mmCIF file with all atom_site columns, C-alpha atoms in Angstrom:
data_model
loop_
_atom_site.group_PDB
_atom_site.id
_atom_site.type_symbol
_atom_site.label_atom_id
_atom_site.label_alt_id
_atom_site.label_comp_id
_atom_site.label_asym_id
_atom_site.label_entity_id
_atom_site.label_seq_id
_atom_site.pdbx_PDB_ins_code
_atom_site.Cartn_x
_atom_site.Cartn_y
_atom_site.Cartn_z
_atom_site.occupancy
_atom_site.B_iso_or_equiv
_atom_site.pdbx_formal_charge
_atom_site.auth_seq_id
_atom_site.auth_comp_id
_atom_site.auth_asym_id
_atom_site.auth_atom_id
_atom_site.pdbx_PDB_model_num
ATOM 1   C CA . MET A 1 1   ? 165.821 -155.422 81.607  1.00 0.00 ? 1   MET A CA 1
ATOM 2   C CA . VAL A 1 2   ? 164.842 -153.771 84.848  1.00 0.00 ? 2   VAL A CA 1
ATOM 3   C CA . GLY A 1 3   ? 161.173 -152.825 84.756  1.00 0.00 ? 3   GLY A CA 1
ATOM 4   C CA . TYR A 1 4   ? 161.657 -149.280 85.971  1.00 0.00 ? 4   TYR A CA 1
ATOM 5   C CA . ARG A 1 5   ? 163.926 -146.449 84.948  1.00 0.00 ? 5   ARG A CA 1
ATOM 6   C CA . HIS A 1 6   ? 166.308 -144.079 86.733  1.00 0.00 ? 6   HIS A CA 1
ATOM 7   C CA . GLN A 1 7   ? 167.790 -140.644 86.248  1.00 0.00 ? 7   GLN A CA 1
ATOM 8   C CA . ILE A 1 8   ? 171.251 -139.476 87.126  1.00 0.00 ? 8   ILE A CA 1
ATOM 9   C CA . SER A 1 9   ? 171.523 -135.923 88.361  1.00 0.00 ? 9   SER A CA 1
ATOM 10  C CA . ASN A 1 10  ? 175.043 -134.704 87.668  1.00 0.00 ? 10  ASN A CA 1
ATOM 11  C CA . GLN A 1 11  ? 176.291 -131.382 89.024  1.00 0.00 ? 11  GLN A CA 1
ATOM 12  C CA . GLY A 1 12  ? 179.923 -130.402 88.823  1.00 0.00 ? 12  GLY A CA 1
ATOM 13  C CA . GLY A 1 13  ? 180.975 -133.940 87.965  1.00 0.00 ? 13  GLY A CA 1
ATOM 14  C CA . ASN A 1 14  ? 179.356 -135.455 91.072  1.00 0.00 ? 14  ASN A CA 1
ATOM 15  C CA . ILE A 1 15  ? 176.258 -137.577 91.058  1.00 0.00 ? 15  ILE A CA 1
ATOM 16  C CA . MET A 1 16  ? 173.799 -135.762 93.302  1.00 0.00 ? 16  MET A CA 1
ATOM 17  C CA . GLY A 1 17  ? 171.134 -138.436 93.335  1.00 0.00 ? 17  GLY A CA 1
ATOM 18  C CA . ILE A 1 18  ? 169.537 -141.196 91.376  1.00 0.00 ? 18  ILE A CA 1
ATOM 19  C CA . GLY A 1 19  ? 165.890 -141.061 90.490  1.00 0.00 ? 19  GLY A CA 1
ATOM 20  C CA . LYS A 1 20  ? 163.967 -142.269 87.459  1.00 0.00 ? 20  LYS A CA 1
ATOM 21  C CA . PHE A 1 21  ? 165.941 -142.287 84.220  1.00 0.00 ? 21  PHE A CA 1
ATOM 22  C CA . LYS A 1 22  ? 165.964 -143.687 80.722  1.00 0.00 ? 22  LYS A CA 1
ATOM 23  C CA . MET A 1 23  ? 168.507 -144.280 77.968  1.00 0.00 ? 23  MET A CA 1
ATOM 24  C CA . ASP A 1 24  ? 166.109 -143.633 75.102  1.00 0.00 ? 24  ASP A CA 1
ATOM 25  C CA . THR A 1 25  ? 168.308 -140.986 73.468  1.00 0.00 ? 25  THR A CA 1
ATOM 26  C CA . SER A 1 26  ? 171.998 -140.470 72.845  1.00 0.00 ? 26  SER A CA 1
ATOM 27  C CA . LYS A 1 27  ? 171.947 -137.512 75.260  1.00 0.00 ? 27  LYS A CA 1
ATOM 28  C CA . GLU A 1 28  ? 170.550 -139.672 78.056  1.00 0.00 ? 28  GLU A CA 1
ATOM 29  C CA . LEU A 1 29  ? 173.069 -142.409 77.293  1.00 0.00 ? 29  LEU A CA 1
ATOM 30  C CA . GLN A 1 30  ? 175.820 -139.762 77.401  1.00 0.00 ? 30  GLN A CA 1
ATOM 31  C CA . GLY A 1 31  ? 174.722 -138.962 80.969  1.00 0.00 ? 31  GLY A CA 1
ATOM 32  C CA . VAL A 1 32  ? 175.048 -142.589 82.003  1.00 0.00 ? 32  VAL A CA 1
ATOM 33  C CA . LEU A 1 33  ? 178.399 -143.135 80.314  1.00 0.00 ? 33  LEU A CA 1
ATOM 34  C CA . SER A 1 34  ? 179.824 -139.867 81.626  1.00 0.00 ? 34  SER A CA 1
ATOM 35  C CA . ASN A 1 35  ? 179.149 -141.176 85.130  1.00 0.00 ? 35  ASN A CA 1
ATOM 36  C CA . ILE A 1 36  ? 179.939 -144.872 84.594  1.00 0.00 ? 36  ILE A CA 1
ATOM 37  C CA . ASN A 1 37  ? 182.855 -144.951 87.041  1.00 0.00 ? 37  ASN A CA 1
ATOM 38  C CA . GLN A 1 38  ? 180.850 -143.147 89.726  1.00 0.00 ? 38  GLN A CA 1
ATOM 39  C CA . LEU A 1 39  ? 177.943 -145.521 89.163  1.00 0.00 ? 39  LEU A CA 1
ATOM 40  C CA . SER A 1 40  ? 180.283 -148.464 89.630  1.00 0.00 ? 40  SER A CA 1
ATOM 41  C CA . SER A 1 41  ? 181.422 -146.993 92.947  1.00 0.00 ? 41  SER A CA 1
ATOM 42  C CA . LEU A 1 42  ? 177.847 -146.309 94.077  1.00 0.00 ? 42  LEU A CA 1
ATOM 43  C CA . ARG A 1 43  ? 177.035 -150.013 93.929  1.00 0.00 ? 43  ARG A CA 1
ATOM 44  C CA . TYR A 1 44  ? 178.546 -150.244 97.417  1.00 0.00 ? 44  TYR A CA 1
ATOM 45  C CA . THR A 1 45  ? 176.532 -147.415 98.996  1.00 0.00 ? 45  THR A CA 1
ATOM 46  C CA . SER A 1 46  ? 172.944 -146.966 100.129 1.00 0.00 ? 46  SER A CA 1
ATOM 47  C CA . SER A 1 47  ? 172.089 -145.962 96.546  1.00 0.00 ? 47  SER A CA 1
ATOM 48  C CA . GLY A 1 48  ? 173.655 -149.180 95.358  1.00 0.00 ? 48  GLY A CA 1
ATOM 49  C CA . TYR A 1 49  ? 170.513 -150.904 94.149  1.00 0.00 ? 49  TYR A CA 1
ATOM 50  C CA . ASP A 1 50  ? 169.642 -148.022 91.824  1.00 0.00 ? 50  ASP A CA 1
ATOM 51  C CA . ALA A 1 51  ? 173.226 -147.760 90.564  1.00 0.00 ? 51  ALA A CA 1
ATOM 52  C CA . SER A 1 52  ? 173.356 -151.510 90.000  1.00 0.00 ? 52  SER A CA 1
ATOM 53  C CA . ASP A 1 53  ? 170.094 -151.408 88.037  1.00 0.00 ? 53  ASP A CA 1
ATOM 54  C CA . ILE A 1 54  ? 171.429 -148.618 85.827  1.00 0.00 ? 54  ILE A CA 1
ATOM 55  C CA . LEU A 1 55  ? 174.637 -150.551 85.199  1.00 0.00 ? 55  LEU A CA 1
ATOM 56  C CA . ILE A 1 56  ? 172.728 -153.754 84.434  1.00 0.00 ? 56  ILE A CA 1
ATOM 57  C CA . ASP A 1 57  ? 170.464 -151.930 81.961  1.00 0.00 ? 57  ASP A CA 1
ATOM 58  C CA . TYR A 1 58  ? 173.460 -150.329 80.267  1.00 0.00 ? 58  TYR A CA 1
ATOM 59  C CA . LEU A 1 59  ? 175.518 -153.532 80.111  1.00 0.00 ? 59  LEU A CA 1
ATOM 60  C CA . ARG A 1 60  ? 172.623 -155.532 78.658  1.00 0.00 ? 60  ARG A CA 1
ATOM 61  C CA . ALA A 1 61  ? 172.049 -152.920 75.968  1.00 0.00 ? 61  ALA A CA 1
ATOM 62  C CA . TYR A 1 62  ? 175.804 -152.678 75.313  1.00 0.00 ? 62  TYR A CA 1
ATOM 63  C CA . GLU A 1 63  ? 176.096 -156.441 74.851  1.00 0.00 ? 63  GLU A CA 1
ATOM 64  C CA . LYS A 1 64  ? 173.073 -156.595 72.526  1.00 0.00 ? 64  LYS A CA 1
ATOM 65  C CA . ALA A 1 65  ? 174.149 -153.560 70.482  1.00 0.00 ? 65  ALA A CA 1
ATOM 66  C CA . GLY A 1 66  ? 176.663 -155.478 68.378  1.00 0.00 ? 66  GLY A CA 1
ATOM 67  C CA . LEU A 1 67  ? 179.379 -152.833 68.467  1.00 0.00 ? 67  LEU A CA 1
ATOM 68  C CA . THR A 1 68  ? 182.435 -153.287 66.300  1.00 0.00 ? 68  THR A CA 1
ATOM 69  C CA . GLU A 1 69  ? 185.769 -153.926 67.979  1.00 0.00 ? 69  GLU A CA 1
ATOM 70  C CA . LYS A 1 70  ? 186.833 -150.333 67.273  1.00 0.00 ? 70  LYS A CA 1
ATOM 71  C CA . GLN A 1 71  ? 183.587 -148.946 68.702  1.00 0.00 ? 71  GLN A CA 1
ATOM 72  C CA . GLU A 1 72  ? 184.100 -150.999 71.869  1.00 0.00 ? 72  GLU A CA 1
ATOM 73  C CA . LYS A 1 73  ? 187.672 -149.723 72.215  1.00 0.00 ? 73  LYS A CA 1
ATOM 74  C CA . ILE A 1 74  ? 186.574 -146.115 71.772  1.00 0.00 ? 74  ILE A CA 1
ATOM 75  C CA . ILE A 1 75  ? 183.741 -146.381 74.312  1.00 0.00 ? 75  ILE A CA 1
ATOM 76  C CA . ASN A 1 76  ? 186.177 -147.975 76.776  1.00 0.00 ? 76  ASN A CA 1
ATOM 77  C CA . LEU A 1 77  ? 188.873 -145.340 76.230  1.00 0.00 ? 77  LEU A CA 1
ATOM 78  C CA . VAL A 1 78  ? 186.605 -142.294 76.324  1.00 0.00 ? 78  VAL A CA 1
ATOM 79  C CA . TYR A 1 79  ? 184.105 -143.299 79.008  1.00 0.00 ? 79  TYR A CA 1
ATOM 80  C CA . LYS A 1 80  ? 185.618 -145.998 81.208  1.00 0.00 ? 80  LYS A CA 1
ATOM 81  C CA . ARG A 1 81  ? 189.242 -144.870 81.096  1.00 0.00 ? 81  ARG A CA 1
ATOM 82  C CA . GLU A 1 82  ? 188.277 -141.177 80.723  1.00 0.00 ? 82  GLU A CA 1
ATOM 83  C CA . TYR A 1 83  ? 190.585 -140.243 77.852  1.00 0.00 ? 83  TYR A CA 1
ATOM 84  C CA . THR A 1 84  ? 189.576 -137.272 75.724  1.00 0.00 ? 84  THR A CA 1
ATOM 85  C CA . GLN A 1 85  ? 188.418 -137.963 72.193  1.00 0.00 ? 85  GLN A CA 1
ATOM 86  C CA . LYS A 1 86  ? 191.685 -136.459 70.967  1.00 0.00 ? 86  LYS A CA 1
ATOM 87  C CA . GLU A 1 87  ? 193.744 -138.777 73.206  1.00 0.00 ? 87  GLU A CA 1
ATOM 88  C CA . ALA A 1 88  ? 191.702 -141.799 72.098  1.00 0.00 ? 88  ALA A CA 1
ATOM 89  C CA . ALA A 1 89  ? 192.296 -140.822 68.470  1.00 0.00 ? 89  ALA A CA 1
ATOM 90  C CA . GLU A 1 90  ? 196.052 -140.650 69.063  1.00 0.00 ? 90  GLU A CA 1
ATOM 91  C CA . ILE A 1 91  ? 196.063 -144.056 70.772  1.00 0.00 ? 91  ILE A CA 1
ATOM 92  C CA . LEU A 1 92  ? 194.069 -145.649 67.941  1.00 0.00 ? 92  LEU A CA 1
ATOM 93  C CA . GLY A 1 93  ? 195.845 -143.826 65.132  1.00 0.00 ? 93  GLY A CA 1
ATOM 94  C CA . CYS A 1 94  ? 192.778 -142.122 63.721  1.00 0.00 ? 94  CYS A CA 1
ATOM 95  C CA . SER A 1 95  ? 191.278 -138.633 63.683  1.00 0.00 ? 95  SER A CA 1
ATOM 96  C CA . GLN A 1 96  ? 189.245 -137.099 66.490  1.00 0.00 ? 96  GLN A CA 1
ATOM 97  C CA . GLN A 1 97  ? 186.395 -136.803 63.992  1.00 0.00 ? 97  GLN A CA 1
ATOM 98  C CA . ALA A 1 98  ? 186.541 -140.576 63.412  1.00 0.00 ? 98  ALA A CA 1
ATOM 99  C CA . VAL A 1 99  ? 186.347 -141.147 67.180  1.00 0.00 ? 99  VAL A CA 1
ATOM 100 C CA . GLN A 1 100 ? 183.347 -138.824 67.365  1.00 0.00 ? 100 GLN A CA 1
ATOM 101 C CA . GLN A 1 101 ? 181.634 -140.672 64.495  1.00 0.00 ? 101 GLN A CA 1
ATOM 102 C CA . HIS A 1 102 ? 182.253 -144.047 66.163  1.00 0.00 ? 102 HIS A CA 1
ATOM 103 C CA . ILE A 1 103 ? 180.789 -142.739 69.428  1.00 0.00 ? 103 ILE A CA 1
ATOM 104 C CA . LYS A 1 104 ? 177.699 -141.458 67.610  1.00 0.00 ? 104 LYS A CA 1
ATOM 105 C CA . ALA A 1 105 ? 177.225 -144.796 65.822  1.00 0.00 ? 105 ALA A CA 1
ATOM 106 C CA . SER A 1 106 ? 177.809 -146.694 69.083  1.00 0.00 ? 106 SER A CA 1
ATOM 107 C CA . PHE A 1 107 ? 175.259 -144.588 70.944  1.00 0.00 ? 107 PHE A CA 1
ATOM 108 C CA . LYS A 1 108 ? 172.685 -145.216 68.223  1.00 0.00 ? 108 LYS A CA 1
ATOM 109 C CA . LYS A 1 109 ? 173.209 -148.975 68.481  1.00 0.00 ? 109 LYS A CA 1
ATOM 110 C CA . ILE A 1 110 ? 173.126 -148.997 72.300  1.00 0.00 ? 110 ILE A CA 1
ATOM 111 C CA . VAL A 1 111 ? 169.995 -146.815 72.471  1.00 0.00 ? 111 VAL A CA 1
ATOM 112 C CA . GLU A 1 112 ? 168.215 -149.055 69.952  1.00 0.00 ? 112 GLU A CA 1
ATOM 113 C CA . ALA A 1 113 ? 169.233 -152.175 71.886  1.00 0.00 ? 113 ALA A CA 1
ATOM 114 C CA . TYR A 1 114 ? 168.006 -150.580 75.122  1.00 0.00 ? 114 TYR A CA 1
ATOM 115 C CA . LYS A 1 115 ? 164.678 -149.553 73.599  1.00 0.00 ? 115 LYS A CA 1
ATOM 116 C CA . GLY A 1 116 ? 164.218 -153.008 72.096  1.00 0.00 ? 116 GLY A CA 1
ATOM 117 C CA . ASP A 1 117 ? 164.729 -154.600 75.490  1.00 0.00 ? 117 ASP A CA 1
ATOM 118 C CA . LEU A 1 118 ? 162.068 -152.573 77.318  1.00 0.00 ? 118 LEU A CA 1
ATOM 119 C CA . PRO A 1 119 ? 158.830 -154.363 78.208  1.00 0.00 ? 119 PRO A CA 1
ATOM 120 C CA . GLY A 1 120 ? 156.303 -153.800 75.438  1.00 0.00 ? 120 GLY A CA 1
ATOM 121 C CA . GLU A 1 121 ? 158.918 -152.419 73.039  1.00 0.00 ? 121 GLU A CA 1
ATOM 122 C CA . GLN A 1 122 ? 159.953 -155.605 71.237  1.00 0.00 ? 122 GLN A CA 1
ATOM 123 C CA . GLY A 1 123 ? 159.290 -155.429 67.540  1.00 0.00 ? 123 GLY A CA 1
ATOM 124 C CA . LYS A 1 124 ? 158.785 -151.661 67.474  1.00 0.00 ? 124 LYS A CA 1
#
């Protein structure tokens, strides 16, 4: 895990700058995931190192989180492919509420995996 943290400043759907940030809460993780495609694009700009670090931190936590197959599909549909929760529910044949519950459970797992991977946080 990268030893420092970043923050994404998002105004009007555009990333205004990257500073220090953390993914210690679902709200903070929401900020990262809502900008995941922009972060991927930023890897090739002058802010690329920061964007790459954010992506690496997220991907490590995502891999360690142990999401179910359905949770992975929902995160991919809603955040990577930018479908609405309602559209994702239609694609998967479930309710929007079920999609929302899977996102909440996924965020909890990812945040816990992220926190557990921070220096000095193991075993807490």
